[in-house]
Every structure is written in structure tokens, then in C-alpha cells.
Coordinates of C-alpha atoms and ligand atoms in Angstrom, one line a residue:
X1 CA -2.2 38.1 -8.3
X2 CA -1.2 35.7 -11.0
X3 CA -2.9 32.4 -11.8
X4 CA -2.7 29.7 -9.1
X5 CA -0.6 26.7 -10.0
X6 CA -2.7 23.7 -10.9
X7 CA -2.0 20.2 -9.6
X8 CA -3.8 17.1 -10.9
X9 CA -3.8 14.2 -8.4
X10 CA -4.5 10.7 -9.8
X11 CA -5.4 7.5 -8.1
X12 CA -4.8 4.8 -10.8
X13 CA -6.9 1.7 -11.6
X14 CA -6.3 -1.6 -9.9
X15 CA -5.1 -4.4 -12.3
X16 CA -5.7 -7.7 -10.5
X17 CA -7.5 -11.0 -10.4
X18 CA -9.8 -9.7 -7.7
X19 CA -10.4 -6.3 -6.1
X20 CA -13.1 -4.9 -3.9
X21 CA -13.8 -1.5 -2.3
X22 CA -13.1 -2.5 1.3
X23 CA -13.3 1.1 2.4
X24 CA -10.5 1.8 0.0
X25 CA -9.4 5.4 -0.5
X26 CA -6.0 6.8 -1.6
X27 CA -5.5 8.3 1.9
X28 CA -1.9 9.2 1.4
X29 CA -2.6 11.1 -1.8
X30 CA -5.5 12.9 -0.1
X31 CA -3.1 14.0 2.7
X32 CA -0.6 15.3 0.2
X33 CA -3.4 17.1 -1.8
X34 CA -4.8 18.7 1.4
X35 CA -1.4 20.0 2.3
X36 CA -0.8 21.5 -1.2
X37 CA -4.3 23.1 -1.1
X38 CA -3.6 24.6 2.2
X39 CA -0.4 26.2 0.7
X40 CA -2.5 27.9 -2.0
X41 CA -2.3 25.5 -4.9
X42 CA -5.3 24.6 -7.0
X43 CA -5.8 20.9 -6.7
X44 CA -8.1 18.5 -8.6
X45 CA -8.5 14.7 -8.2
X46 CA -9.1 12.0 -10.7
X47 CA -9.8 8.8 -8.8
X48 CA -10.0 5.9 -11.3
X49 CA -11.8 3.9 -8.6
X50 CA -14.6 6.5 -8.1
X51 CA -17.8 4.5 -7.9
X52 CA -19.9 7.7 -7.9
X53 CA -18.7 8.9 -11.4
X54 CA -21.9 10.0 -13.2
X55 CA -20.9 8.5 -16.5
X56 CA -20.2 5.1 -14.9
X57 CA -23.5 5.2 -13.1
X58 CA -25.3 6.1 -16.3
X59 CA -23.7 3.1 -18.1
X60 CA -24.5 0.8 -15.2
X61 CA -28.1 2.2 -15.3
X62 CA -28.0 2.9 -11.6
X63 CA -28.6 6.0 -9.5
X64 CA -26.1 5.1 -6.9
X65 CA -23.3 2.5 -6.8
X66 CA -23.9 -1.0 -5.6
X67 CA -22.9 -1.1 -2.0
X68 CA -22.9 -4.3 0.0
X69 CA -21.9 -3.3 3.5
X70 CA -21.6 0.0 5.2
X71 CA -20.6 2.0 2.2
X72 CA -18.1 -0.7 0.9
X73 CA -18.9 -2.7 -2.2
X74 CA -17.7 -4.1 -5.6
X75 CA -15.8 -2.1 -8.1
X76 CA -16.6 -1.9 -11.8
X77 CA -14.5 -4.6 -13.6
X78 CA -13.4 -5.2 -17.1
X79 CA -11.6 -8.4 -18.0
X80 CA -8.3 -7.8 -19.8
X81 CA -5.5 -10.2 -21.1
X82 CA -3.5 -11.7 -18.3
X83 CA 0.1 -10.6 -18.3
X84 CA 2.3 -13.5 -19.5
X85 CA 4.3 -14.0 -16.3
X86 CA 1.1 -14.9 -14.4
X87 CA -0.8 -16.7 -17.1
X88 CA -0.5 -19.9 -15.2
X89 CA -3.2 -18.7 -12.7
X90 CA -6.5 -20.1 -13.9
X91 CA -8.5 -16.9 -13.3
X92 CA -9.5 -13.8 -15.2
X93 CA -7.3 -10.8 -14.9
X94 CA -9.2 -7.5 -14.8
X95 CA -8.9 -3.7 -14.7
X96 CA -11.0 -2.4 -11.7
X97 CA -12.4 1.1 -11.7
X98 CA -13.7 3.4 -14.4
X99 CA -13.8 2.3 -18.0
X100 CA -10.7 3.5 -19.7
X101 CA -12.5 5.8 -22.1
X102 CA -14.1 7.7 -19.2
X103 CA -10.7 8.3 -17.7
X104 CA -9.3 9.5 -21.0
X105 CA -12.2 11.9 -21.5
X106 CA -11.7 13.2 -17.9
X107 CA -8.1 13.8 -18.6
X108 CA -8.8 15.6 -21.9
X109 CA -11.4 17.8 -20.1
X110 CA -8.8 19.0 -17.6
X111 CA -7.1 22.3 -18.0
X112 CA -3.4 21.6 -18.6
X113 CA -1.9 21.1 -15.0
X114 CA 1.4 22.4 -13.9
X115 CA 2.3 19.1 -12.3
X116 CA 0.7 15.7 -12.0
X117 CA 0.8 13.6 -8.8
X118 CA 0.2 9.9 -9.2
X119 CA -0.1 7.6 -6.2
X120 CA 0.7 3.9 -6.2
X121 CA -0.8 1.1 -4.1
X122 CA 0.3 -2.5 -3.8
X123 CA 3.6 -3.3 -5.5
X124 CA 1.8 -5.8 -7.7
X125 CA -0.6 -3.2 -9.0
X126 CA 2.0 -1.3 -10.9
X127 CA 0.3 -1.8 -14.2
X128 CA -2.4 0.7 -13.2
X129 CA 0.1 3.5 -12.6
X130 CA 2.0 2.5 -15.7
X131 CA -1.1 3.0 -17.9
X132 CA -2.0 6.3 -16.3
X133 CA 1.5 7.6 -16.8
X134 CA 1.3 6.6 -20.5
X135 CA -2.0 8.5 -20.9
X136 CA -0.7 11.6 -19.0
X137 CA 2.4 11.7 -21.2
X138 CA 0.2 11.5 -24.3
X139 CA -2.4 14.1 -23.2
X140 CA -0.1 16.4 -21.2
X141 CA 3.3 16.2 -22.9
X142 CA 6.0 18.1 -20.9
X143 CA 4.0 18.3 -17.6
X144 CA 6.2 16.9 -14.8
X145 CA 4.9 13.7 -13.2
X146 CA 5.6 13.0 -9.5
X147 CA 5.0 9.5 -8.2
X148 CA 4.7 8.4 -4.6
X149 CA 2.9 5.9 -2.4
X150 CA 3.4 2.3 -1.4
X151 CA 4.9 0.7 -4.6
X152 CA 7.1 3.8 -5.2
X153 CA 8.4 3.6 -1.6
X154 CA 9.0 -0.1 -1.5
X155 CA 10.4 -0.6 -5.1
X156 CA 11.7 2.8 -6.1
X157 CA 14.2 1.4 -8.6
X158 CA 11.5 -0.7 -10.3
X159 CA 9.1 2.2 -10.3
X160 CA 11.7 4.5 -11.8
X161 CA 12.4 2.1 -14.6
X162 CA 8.7 1.3 -15.4
X163 CA 7.1 4.6 -14.8
X164 CA 10.0 7.0 -15.6
X165 CA 8.5 9.8 -13.6
X166 CA 10.3 13.1 -13.4
X167 CA 10.3 12.8 -9.6
X168 CA 9.8 9.9 -7.2
X169 CA 9.0 10.4 -3.6
X170 CA 9.8 7.7 -1.0
X171 CA 7.9 7.6 2.3
X172 CA 5.7 10.4 3.8
X173 CA 4.9 12.8 1.0
X174 CA 3.4 16.1 2.4
X175 CA 6.7 18.0 3.0
X176 CA 8.7 16.3 0.3
X177 CA 6.2 17.1 -2.4
X178 CA 5.8 20.7 -1.3
X179 CA 9.6 21.1 -1.4
X180 CA 9.8 19.6 -4.8
X181 CA 7.0 21.7 -6.2
X182 CA 8.6 24.8 -4.7
X183 CA 11.5 24.2 -7.1
X184 CA 9.6 22.9 -10.1
X185 CA 7.0 25.7 -10.0
X186 CA 9.4 28.4 -8.6
X187 CA 7.1 29.0 -5.6
X188 CA 9.5 29.3 -2.6
X189 CA 6.7 29.8 -0.1
X190 CA 5.8 26.1 -0.5
X191 CA 8.9 25.1 1.4
X192 CA 8.4 27.5 4.3
X193 CA 7.5 26.6 7.9
X194 CA 6.4 23.0 7.6
X195 CA 4.6 21.8 10.7
X196 CA 6.5 19.5 13.0
X197 CA 3.5 18.0 14.8
X198 CA 1.4 15.4 12.9
X199 CA -1.8 17.1 14.0
X200 CA -0.8 20.4 12.5
X201 CA -1.3 18.9 8.9
X202 CA -4.7 19.4 7.4
X203 CA -7.3 16.6 7.2
X204 CA -7.2 14.5 4.0
X205 CA -8.9 16.3 1.2
X206 CA -12.1 14.2 0.9
X207 CA -13.8 17.4 -0.4
X208 CA -12.1 16.7 -3.8
X209 CA -14.7 13.9 -4.4
X210 CA -18.1 14.6 -5.7
X211 CA -19.5 12.1 -3.2
X212 CA -18.2 9.6 -0.7
X213 CA -20.0 6.8 1.2
X214 CA -17.6 6.4 4.1
X215 CA -14.7 8.2 5.7
X216 CA -11.2 6.8 6.3
X217 CA -9.2 7.9 9.3
X218 CA -5.7 7.3 10.8
X219 CA -5.2 7.9 14.5
X220 CA -1.5 7.1 14.1
X221 CA 1.0 6.4 11.4
X222 CA 3.4 3.5 11.2
X223 CA 4.0 0.7 13.7
X224 CA 6.7 0.0 16.3
X225 CA 6.8 -3.7 15.5
X226 CA 8.7 -5.6 12.8
X227 CA 6.8 -8.6 11.8
X228 CA 8.7 -10.8 9.3
X229 CA 6.2 -10.4 6.4
X230 CA 5.3 -6.7 6.9
X231 CA 6.7 -3.7 5.2
X232 CA 5.1 -0.9 7.2
X233 CA 8.4 0.2 8.8
X234 CA 9.9 0.5 5.3
X235 CA 7.3 2.9 4.2
X236 CA 7.3 5.0 7.4
X237 CA 10.0 4.2 9.9
X238 CA 8.5 6.3 12.7
X239 CA 5.5 5.5 14.8
X240 CA 3.6 8.8 15.1
X241 CA 0.6 9.1 17.4
X242 CA -2.0 11.7 17.0
X243 CA -3.7 13.5 19.9
X244 CA -7.1 11.8 20.8
X245 CA -8.9 15.2 20.7
X246 CA -7.6 15.9 17.2
X247 CA -8.7 12.4 15.9
X248 CA -12.2 12.9 17.5
X249 CA -12.5 16.4 16.1
X250 CA -11.6 15.0 12.6
X251 CA -14.1 12.2 12.8
X252 CA -17.0 14.4 14.1
X253 CA -16.4 17.3 11.7
X254 CA -15.6 15.2 8.6
X255 CA -18.5 12.8 9.0
X256 CA -20.8 15.8 9.4
X257 CA -19.4 17.7 6.4
X258 CA -19.6 14.7 4.1
X259 CA -22.8 13.3 5.5
X260 CA -21.5 9.8 6.2
X261 CA -21.9 7.4 9.1
X262 CA -19.3 4.8 8.3
X263 CA -15.7 5.4 9.4
X264 CA -12.8 3.0 8.6
X265 CA -9.6 3.1 10.6
X266 CA -6.4 2.5 8.5
X267 CA -4.0 2.4 11.5
X268 CA -1.4 -0.4 11.7
X269 CA -1.5 -0.2 15.5
X270 CA -4.8 1.4 16.4
X271 CA -5.0 -0.2 19.9
X272 CA -1.5 0.2 21.0
X273 CA -1.2 2.1 24.4
X274 CA -5.0 2.0 24.8
X275 CA -5.2 4.1 27.9
X276 CA -3.7 7.1 26.2
X277 CA -5.0 6.6 22.7
X278 CA -8.0 4.5 21.7
X279 CA -9.9 4.6 25.0
X280 CA -9.9 8.5 25.3
X281 CA -10.9 8.6 21.6
X282 CA -13.9 6.3 22.1
X283 CA -15.0 7.9 25.3
X284 CA -15.2 11.2 23.5
X285 CA -17.0 9.6 20.5
X286 CA -19.5 8.1 23.0
X287 CA -20.1 11.4 24.7
X288 CA -20.8 13.1 21.3
X289 CA -23.8 10.8 21.0
X290 CA -23.3 10.7 17.2
X291 CA -24.6 7.6 15.4
X292 CA -21.5 6.5 13.6
X293 CA -20.3 3.0 12.6
X294 CA -16.7 2.0 12.8
X295 CA -14.7 -0.6 10.8
X296 CA -11.2 -1.9 11.2
X297 CA -10.4 -3.7 7.9
X298 CA -6.7 -3.8 9.0
X299 CA -6.1 -6.4 11.7
X300 CA -6.2 -5.2 15.4
X301 CA -3.8 -6.2 18.2
X302 CA -6.4 -8.2 20.2
X303 CA -4.3 -8.4 23.3
X304 CA -5.3 -4.8 24.2
X305 CA -9.0 -5.6 24.1
X306 CA -9.8 -5.7 27.8
X307 CA -13.3 -5.5 29.2
X308 CA -13.4 -1.7 29.1
X309 CA -12.2 -1.4 25.6
X310 CA -14.6 -4.1 24.4
X311 CA -17.4 -2.2 26.0
X312 CA -16.4 1.1 24.4
X313 CA -16.1 -0.6 21.0
X314 CA -19.6 -2.0 21.4
X315 CA -21.1 1.3 22.6
X316 CA -19.4 3.2 19.8
X317 CA -20.8 0.8 17.2
X318 CA -17.7 -1.0 15.9
X319 CA -19.3 -3.1 13.2
X320 CA -16.4 -4.7 11.4
X321 CA -13.9 -6.1 13.8
X322 CA -10.9 -8.0 12.4
X323 CA -8.4 -9.3 14.9
X324 CA -4.9 -10.4 13.8
X325 CA -4.2 -13.9 14.9
X326 CA -2.0 -15.0 12.0
X327 CA -0.9 -18.3 13.5
X328 CA -1.1 -20.4 16.6
X329 CA 2.3 -22.0 16.0
X330 CA 4.8 -21.0 18.7
X331 CA 7.8 -20.6 16.4
X332 CA 5.8 -18.4 14.0
X333 CA 4.7 -16.2 16.8
X334 CA 8.3 -15.3 17.6
X335 CA 8.6 -14.1 14.0
X336 CA 5.6 -12.0 14.3
X337 CA 6.7 -10.3 17.5
X338 CA 4.4 -12.3 19.7
X339 CA 1.6 -10.1 18.6
X340 CA -0.8 -12.3 20.3
X341 CA -1.0 -15.6 22.2
X342 CA -3.9 -18.0 21.8
X343 CA -4.8 -17.2 25.4
X344 CA -4.9 -13.5 24.8
X345 CA -7.0 -14.1 21.7
X346 CA -9.5 -16.1 23.6
X347 CA -9.7 -13.4 26.3
X348 CA -10.3 -10.7 23.7
X349 CA -13.1 -12.6 22.1
X350 CA -14.6 -13.3 25.6
X351 CA -14.5 -9.6 26.4
X352 CA -16.1 -8.6 23.2
X353 CA -18.9 -11.2 23.7
X354 CA -19.4 -10.0 27.3
X355 CA -19.7 -6.5 25.9
X356 CA -22.6 -7.5 23.7
X357 CA -21.1 -8.9 20.5
X358 CA -22.0 -12.3 19.1
X359 CA -18.8 -14.2 18.4
X360 CA -19.8 -14.5 14.8
X361 CA -19.6 -10.7 14.5
X362 CA -15.8 -11.1 15.0
X363 CA -13.4 -12.0 12.3
X364 CA -9.7 -13.0 12.5
X365 CA -6.9 -12.8 10.0
X366 CA -4.9 -15.9 9.6
X367 CA -1.8 -15.9 7.4
X368 CA -1.3 -18.5 4.7
X369 CA 1.6 -19.2 2.3
X370 CA 4.6 -18.0 4.3
X371 CA 7.9 -19.5 3.2
X372 CA 8.2 -22.9 4.8
X373 CA 4.8 -22.6 6.5
X374 CA 3.2 -26.1 6.6
X375 CA -0.4 -26.2 5.5
X376 CA -1.1 -28.1 8.8
X377 CA -0.2 -24.9 10.7
X378 CA -2.8 -23.0 8.8
X379 CA -5.4 -25.7 9.3
X380 CA -4.7 -25.8 13.1
X381 CA -5.0 -22.1 13.3
X382 CA -8.3 -22.2 11.4
X383 CA -9.6 -24.8 13.8
X384 CA -8.6 -22.8 16.8
X385 CA -10.4 -19.7 15.6
X386 CA -13.5 -21.7 14.6
X387 CA -13.5 -23.2 18.1
X388 CA -13.9 -19.6 19.4
X389 CA -16.9 -19.2 17.2
X390 CA -15.4 -16.4 15.1
X391 CA -15.0 -16.0 11.4
X392 CA -11.8 -16.8 9.6
X393 CA -10.2 -14.5 7.0
X394 CA -7.3 -16.1 5.3
X395 CA -4.7 -13.5 4.3
X396 CA -2.5 -14.9 1.6
X397 CA 1.1 -14.0 1.9
X398 CA 2.3 -11.4 -0.5
X399 CA 6.2 -11.2 -0.4
X400 CA 7.3 -7.6 -0.1
X401 CA 10.8 -6.6 -1.0
X402 CA 12.9 -5.6 2.0
X403 CA 11.1 -7.8 4.5
X404 CA 12.5 -10.9 6.2
X405 CA 10.1 -13.2 4.5
X406 CA 10.8 -11.9 1.1
X407 CA 14.5 -12.7 1.7
X408 CA 13.6 -16.1 3.0
X409 CA 11.5 -16.8 -0.1
X410 CA 14.5 -16.0 -2.3
X411 CA 17.0 -18.0 -0.1
X412 CA 14.7 -21.0 -0.3
X413 CA 14.5 -20.8 -4.0
X414 CA 10.8 -20.0 -4.2
X415 CA 11.2 -16.6 -5.8
X416 CA 13.8 -15.4 -8.3
X417 CA 15.8 -12.5 -6.7
X418 CA 14.6 -9.9 -9.2
X419 CA 11.2 -11.3 -10.0
X420 CA 8.4 -9.3 -11.5
X421 CA 6.2 -7.8 -8.7
X422 CA 3.2 -9.3 -10.5
X423 CA 4.1 -12.7 -9.3
X424 CA 4.0 -11.5 -5.7
X425 CA 0.3 -10.9 -6.0
X426 CA -1.6 -12.4 -3.0
X427 CA -3.7 -14.5 -5.4
X428 CA -0.6 -16.0 -7.1
X429 CA 0.9 -17.4 -3.9
X430 CA 4.1 -17.4 -5.7
X431 CA 6.0 -19.6 -3.3
X432 CA 4.0 -22.5 -4.6
X433 CA 4.0 -21.8 -8.2
X434 CA 2.4 -25.0 -9.3
X435 CA -1.1 -25.6 -10.2
X436 CA -1.3 -28.4 -7.6
X437 CA -0.3 -26.1 -4.7
X438 CA -2.8 -23.5 -5.9
X439 CA -5.6 -26.0 -5.8
X440 CA -4.6 -27.2 -2.3
X441 CA -4.8 -23.6 -1.1
X442 CA -8.1 -23.3 -2.7
X443 CA -9.4 -26.4 -0.9
X444 CA -8.3 -25.0 2.5
X445 CA -10.0 -21.7 1.6
X446 CA -13.2 -23.5 0.7
X447 CA -13.2 -25.4 3.9
X448 CA -12.6 -22.2 5.9
X449 CA -15.6 -20.7 4.0
X450 CA -17.7 -23.7 5.0
X451 CA -16.8 -23.2 8.6
X452 CA -17.6 -19.5 8.4
X453 CA -21.0 -20.4 7.0
X454 CA -21.6 -22.6 10.0
X455 CA -20.4 -19.8 12.4
X456 CA -22.7 -17.3 10.7
X457 CA -25.7 -19.6 11.1
X458 CA -24.8 -20.9 14.5
X459 CA -24.4 -24.5 13.4
X460 CA -21.5 -26.9 13.6
X461 CA -20.9 -28.7 10.4
X462 CA -17.9 -30.7 11.7
X463 CA -16.3 -31.7 14.9
X464 CA -12.7 -30.6 14.8
X465 CA -11.4 -34.2 14.3
X466 CA -13.9 -34.8 11.5
X467 CA -13.0 -31.5 9.9
X468 CA -9.3 -32.4 9.9
X469 CA -10.0 -35.8 8.3
X470 CA -12.4 -34.4 5.7
X471 CA -9.9 -31.6 4.8
X472 CA -6.9 -34.0 4.6
X473 CA -9.0 -36.3 2.4
X474 CA -9.8 -33.5 0.1
X475 CA -6.2 -32.4 0.0
X476 CA -5.0 -35.9 -0.8
X477 CA -7.3 -36.0 -3.8
X478 CA -5.5 -32.9 -5.3
X479 CA -2.2 -34.7 -5.2
X480 CA -1.0 -35.7 -8.7
X481 CA -3.8 -34.0 -10.5
X482 CA -1.6 -31.7 -12.3
X483 CA 1.6 -33.6 -12.8
X484 CA 3.0 -33.0 -16.2
Ligands
B12_501 C1 -5.0 0.6 5.0 C2 -4.3 -0.6 4.3 C3 -5.1 -1.5 3.7 C4 -6.6 -1.4 3.5 C5 -7.0 -0.6 2.3 C6 -5.9 0.1 1.5 C7 -6.5 0.8 0.3 N1 -6.2 2.0 0.1 O1 -7.1 0.2 -0.6 C8 -7.0 -2.9 3.4 C9 -7.3 -3.3 4.8 C10 -8.2 -3.1 2.6 C11 -5.7 -3.5 2.9 C12 -5.7 -4.7 2.3 C13 -4.6 -5.4 1.9 N2 -3.3 -5.0 2.2 CO1 -2.9 -3.3 2.9 N3 -2.3 -1.8 3.9 C14 -2.9 -0.8 4.4 C15 -1.9 0.1 5.2 C16 -2.0 -0.3 6.7 C17 -2.0 1.6 5.1 C18 -2.0 2.2 3.7 C19 -2.3 3.7 3.9 O2 -3.3 4.2 3.4 N4 -1.5 4.4 4.6 C20 -1.7 5.8 4.9 C21 -1.1 6.8 4.1 C22 -1.2 8.2 4.8 O3 0.2 6.5 3.8 P1 0.7 6.2 2.4 O4 -0.3 5.6 1.5 O5 2.1 5.6 2.5 O6 0.9 7.7 1.8 C23 2.0 8.6 2.1 C24 3.3 8.4 1.2 O7 3.3 7.1 0.6 C25 3.1 9.5 0.2 N5 2.3 9.3 -1.0 C26 1.3 8.6 -1.2 N6 0.8 8.8 -2.5 C27 1.6 9.7 -3.0 C28 1.6 10.3 -4.3 C29 2.5 11.2 -4.6 C30 2.5 11.8 -6.0 C31 3.5 11.6 -3.7 C32 4.6 12.5 -4.1 C33 3.6 11.0 -2.4 C34 2.6 10.1 -2.1 O8 2.6 10.5 1.0 C35 1.6 10.0 1.8 C36 1.4 10.8 3.0 O9 2.5 10.9 3.8 C37 -0.5 -0.4 4.6 C38 0.6 -0.3 5.5 C39 1.2 1.0 5.6 N7 1.5 1.5 6.8 O10 1.5 1.6 4.6 C40 -0.9 -1.8 4.2 C41 -0.2 -2.4 3.0 C42 -0.2 -1.5 1.9 N8 -1.1 -3.6 2.6 C43 -0.4 -4.6 2.3 C44 -1.0 -5.9 2.0 C45 -0.1 -7.1 1.8 C46 -2.4 -6.0 1.9 C47 -3.2 -7.2 1.5 C48 -2.6 -8.0 0.3 C49 -3.3 -8.2 2.7 C50 -3.8 -9.5 2.4 N9 -2.9 -10.5 2.3 O11 -5.0 -9.7 2.1 C51 -4.6 -6.7 1.2 C52 -4.7 -6.5 -0.3 C53 -5.9 -5.7 -0.7 C54 -6.2 -6.0 -2.1 N10 -7.3 -5.5 -2.6 O12 -5.5 -6.7 -2.8 C55 1.1 -4.4 2.2 C56 1.6 -4.0 0.8 C57 1.9 -5.2 -0.1 C58 2.5 -4.9 -1.4 N11 3.0 -5.9 -2.0 O13 2.5 -3.8 -1.8 C59 1.2 -3.2 3.2 C60 2.4 -2.3 3.0 C61 1.2 -3.8 4.6 C62 2.3 -4.9 4.8 N12 1.9 -6.1 5.0 O14 3.4 -4.6 4.7 N13 -4.7 -2.7 3.2
SF4_502 S1 2.0 -5.5 14.0 FE1 1.0 -5.3 12.0 S2 1.7 -3.4 11.1 FE2 3.0 -3.8 12.8 S3 4.8 -4.9 11.9 FE3 3.4 -6.5 12.6 S4 2.0 -6.9 10.8 FE4 3.1 -4.9 10.4

């Protein structure tokens, strides 16, 4: 038999003002890698965010990476010049992940691959893929580069122009990549008999890592809703559910194989149709008596958390629970498909507390910075959540091409129609591209942090009315600071 075709998969660095390993793994790339491996290709992985890289640890003089909570933790960071278009943001810009020389050495040590697969994350992270493509062109001239992932799917024209890959894949990549490689590598068997059921694809290829500190799982792909700021349906238009038994089998076998206890769900709609999906999954996990810990860094649909589900979550050791509240304003809720009413949110928190959680163990996402969203709306939502005794996570709006809110931002003149994705970074809050607005948002975030500190310690720093007054006072003080 001839030599097996070699595929090099790469997860690029993150270039951003801030980044953190919040159970972050290039899950899509690992799915594609697993499928190609299953079809007989030799696959290797270079993850520029690999915290366990021995050379990185040696330089950090550590035996294992710094981990703050349940396998998550900070990423290595090197400050780099801020791109001109976002220089007005008074923060350091950095490259997160392995130092560049380690990556270059890793690439040079690789045997020349037959094809290179590069994944892409947030649209405003395109500088990472751009740099990796440059290096691959230099080190492996003539090797075809395939690009896929979130940025490639959401901004294909931009990605084609900036990265100039030989091939760009939009949307789910397993079958498309196998078909493309069948042609590129003249391996017709790669396009034969693709599975039609989501559970017939192999588990993501975590074995390509030397070590991992947590597992990432998806019990479904996509989301049937269409919230105004969200691009999920543009990446994968179908909502595909997996069988509960298959999800449980994956969790139990993969955590055993990789010796990890922490599992993060990446689902967009994990709790949807709870009776036929999450509840059977958790009942089986509970029966297995395995000591795992679960995390839901992506917001959950809290309306589905009834007493039984809350109990199952508690018994199965859900440690990081983030509920999507977004906004208490009625008009806003229409825009975000009535994901949750304040009453439903209250009930979900009550059920979780009844099941055994402290309210401070629960966090909620609140959106800030939507086009035409008054700051008062954000403040009232923060106060509502604080009143429930839960922690607030402010999620800054990041305008994503193709979504309703992106269009609104353009129509309202907040964003030029063909703006550089860098200015859609969640830290930039581009709709308010003035220093003053930036400072006002910072004040709101600081007050939210203060409330969270109170929640964590079980003390009340402010009565709601006092909080409002103190916050508006602080906001007033920012007015006029930066007039030029
Ligand atoms: C899980 C998730 C997270 C996780 C971690 C993600 C990570 N890896 O680091 C957490 C919760 C931390 C997170 C955070 C945020 N996220 Co998020 N997240 C997601 C989510 C739900 C799933 C991504 C995923 O892994 N999907 C699973 C895999 C299987 O799918 P996939 O990646 O698309 O891969 C397939 C194809 O793309 C393709 N493919 C992938 N790679 C490759 C490579 C090649 C070569 C090929 C050929 C094909 C290919 O094949 C794969 C398999 O079919 C997406 C929504 C979505 N459904 O995509 C949002 C999403 C990516 N997030 C988004 C946002 C806005 C955020 C936040 C900014 C929210 C906020 N305001 O704080 C933060 C920012 C984080 C940061 N550090 O800056 C936006 C994207 C915004 C943008 N401008 O690009 C999305 C699209 C959701 C949305 N609102 O529309 N997120
Ligand atoms: S429910 Fe969540 S994933 Fe679904 S469209 Fe709305 S924001 Fe996106």
C-alpha cells in the first residue's frame, strides 16, 4: 500500500484585546479531523492555543499550565502593535497562544503535508488565520490550504480576499472537506457513503492533543430560533439533534479515555425539548455514577429549567450555569424571540435554588451595546438580575454580518457598510465609537462587577434606588471628558 496522505490541521492564534481559555477548543476542526482520520488519512494538529505545549511550559517555568477553574484558565499573551483601525481603544492588543517562534519551529518540524486545514473563529480574529496562512505559504509552498469555520462561513468574500486559500468551505465541514480532498488528492474513496445521521460521524479528535484538561461536547447543532444579533443560523441552518444515548456514550467514554472530569457543552439550544433530550441525557449520566463536572459557557434557555431539570443539573454536578436573560425590556424580547420572560427567569432561579444551588452560583448573560439600546435598559436588566441574587455577565454586542442587528447598525449610521471586521470586536463596541461612550460602558461594567462581588459575598452594597442614583451620577461625570 502507498503512503497515506498527510493532513495538517491548524487552530490559529487569537489576536485581540482580551482572550481567555473558557473551555475553548476548535471543536469544528476536531470534527473534520476525526472524519478524515476515519477515512484513512494521516492527520496531525497544531493548536496555537495549546497550553500544554512543552516548550511553552518550559519558558513559563511551570510543570502544568495555570488553570483557574475546572480546567479553564488564562492563555499565554504577547502584546503586539494595535492595528490602526482600532487604535482609538485605550487597551493593549495582543497575540494569545504559543509564542510565534514555537509555532514556526513546529511547522518546520512537520513532514510536508499534502493539504493544510485551517479553522477560523470569531470574524474579528482574522489576523490569526492571516498570519498562519502566511507562515504556511512560506514553509510549505505549493501545499493547498483549505479554510473553514466561523469567520470563513460568515464572511467568505472577506476571507477569500485576506487569506487567499485554495479552497474555502462554508458551513458544516466534514463531508465538504472529504469531497474536496477526494479531488485534490485523487482519493475517490473519500467521497463514498457519507453518513446521513449526525450520530454516525466520529467523535471529535481530541486524541490529536498531547493532553487536555476538559472535554467539549455538543448534544445538538444549530438553533431553531433567529435572534436579531445572532448568526448561528447562518453557519448551520438546520437544527440537528443527537440521540441522548450517543451523547452519554461520548461523554462517558471520552472523559475516561482522556482522564478528564470537566465537560463543557457548546450547544446553542441545549435545553430545548427537555423531555426527549437533556433530561434523558442527565438521567443516564446520573445512573453512571461517574464524578463529572459540567459547564455551560454558552447561555441556556432558562424557561426549560423546571424542578426536575434543576434537580438533575444539581445531581449531575453542573458547576458553571449561565442563563440567557439578555434584556428585561418587552420590545427587545420580541426581537430575541421571547427567549425568556422575567417571570420564567425568576422561576428557573427558584427551581435551581430549591434543587440545592446558591443563587450566587448562577450567572446570567445580559446584552449591552445593541443598536439603539438605551443604557437604561441594560441598567434595569442588571438590577433585575441582581435582585434575584445571581451574577451578571455583560455580553457586549458584536455586530455579525448577515444578522438583523448588523443591518440596523449600518442603517443607523453606526457602522460603515463594508467596515473592517476588526471594529466589530466585542471590546470595541463599535456602535459607540467615541472615547466617551467607551468610558460609559466601562462604568456600567464596573458597577455590575461591584454588584457581583456583593452577590458572591452575600452582602448588599446598594439598595436598587441607591444603585441607580450612584450609577447615573458616575455616568454624568463621564460626560464631556473627551470632547475634542
Ligand atoms: C461555543 C461557542 C462559544 C464558546 C467558546 C468558543 C471557542 N471555541 O472558543 C464561548 C462560550 C466561550 C463563546 C464566547 C463568545 N462567543 Co461564541 N459561539 C460558540 C458557538 C455556540 C459554537 C461554535 C462551535 O464550536 N461550533 C461547533 C462546531 C462543530 O461548528 P463550527 O465551529 O462551525 O465547525 C464546523 C464548520 O464551521 C466547519 N469547519 C470548522 N473549522 C474548519 C476548518 C476547515 C479547514 C474546514 C474545511 C471546515 C471547518 O466544519 C465544522 C464541523 O461541521 C457559536 C455559534 C455557532 N453555532 O457556531 C458562537 C459564536 C461563534 N460566538 C459568537 C460570539 C459573539 C461570542 C462572544 C463574543 C459573545 C460575547 N459577546 O461575549 C464570546 C467571545 C469570546 C471571546 N473570547 O472573544 C458569535 C460569532 C461572532 C463573530 N463576530 O464571529 C457566534 C457565531 C454566535 C452568535 N452570536 O452568532 N462562544
Ligand atoms: S436562542 Fe441563542 S443560539 Fe438561538 S438564535 Fe437566539 S441567541 Fe442564537
